[in-house]
Coordinates of C-alpha atoms and ligand atoms in Angstrom, one line a residue:
M1 CA -147.5 5.5 142.2
S2 CA -144.4 3.5 142.9
E3 CA -144.4 1.6 139.7
S4 CA -141.2 1.9 137.7
T5 CA -141.3 2.9 134.1
Q6 CA -138.3 0.8 133.3
I7 CA -138.5 -1.2 130.1
I8 CA -137.3 -4.8 130.1
C9 CA -135.8 -6.5 127.1
C10 CA -138.3 -9.2 126.1
K11 CA -135.4 -11.5 125.0
C12 CA -133.0 -11.1 127.9
Q13 CA -135.3 -9.9 130.7
K14 CA -132.8 -7.2 131.5
P15 CA -133.7 -3.6 132.2
L16 CA -132.8 -1.3 129.3
E17 CA -130.1 1.3 130.0
M18 CA -130.1 4.9 128.8
K19 CA -127.2 5.1 126.3
R20 CA -126.0 7.2 123.5
V21 CA -126.9 5.6 120.2
D22 CA -125.4 6.6 116.9
F23 CA -127.5 6.6 113.7
D24 CA -126.5 6.7 110.1
Y25 CA -129.3 7.9 108.0
L26 CA -129.0 9.2 104.4
N27 CA -125.2 9.4 105.0
Q28 CA -125.9 11.8 107.9
F29 CA -124.7 10.9 111.3
F30 CA -126.5 11.8 114.4
H31 CA -126.8 10.5 117.9
T32 CA -129.4 10.6 120.6
D33 CA -130.0 9.0 124.0
A34 CA -132.0 5.9 123.8
L35 CA -132.8 2.9 125.8
R36 CA -130.6 0.0 125.0
C37 CA -130.4 -3.6 126.3
P38 CA -126.9 -4.2 127.8
E39 CA -127.2 -7.9 126.9
C40 CA -128.2 -8.1 123.2
G41 CA -127.9 -4.4 122.2
M42 CA -131.5 -4.0 121.2
V43 CA -132.4 -0.4 121.1
Y44 CA -135.7 1.0 122.1
I45 CA -136.5 4.4 120.5
P46 CA -139.8 6.1 120.7
E47 CA -141.0 6.4 117.1
D48 CA -141.7 10.2 117.2
L49 CA -138.1 10.8 118.3
V50 CA -136.7 8.9 115.3
E51 CA -139.2 10.6 112.9
G52 CA -138.3 14.0 114.3
K53 CA -134.5 13.4 113.8
M54 CA -135.0 12.0 110.4
A55 CA -137.1 14.9 109.3
E56 CA -134.4 17.2 110.6
V57 CA -131.8 15.4 108.5
E58 CA -134.0 15.6 105.4
T59 CA -134.5 19.3 105.9
S60 CA -130.8 19.9 106.3
L61 CA -130.2 18.0 103.1
E62 CA -132.7 20.0 101.1
D63 CA -131.0 23.2 102.2
K64 CA -127.9 22.3 100.3
Ligands
ZN1 ZN1 -131.8 -8.0 125.3

């Protein structure tokens, strides 16, 4: 298999780049590596990753 798994931005037709993306969720800040379009800044994040991070944040809030 020589097929690339690169994801192309459907707007700009540019390959997405792996970049650090910052999130602000429930006043908690966290960051993760995600694919981002260098042109329009659209971020592609696998849903399970986001849900995992957000669950983490919610758990840490409940502990307080
Ligand atoms: Zn784009």
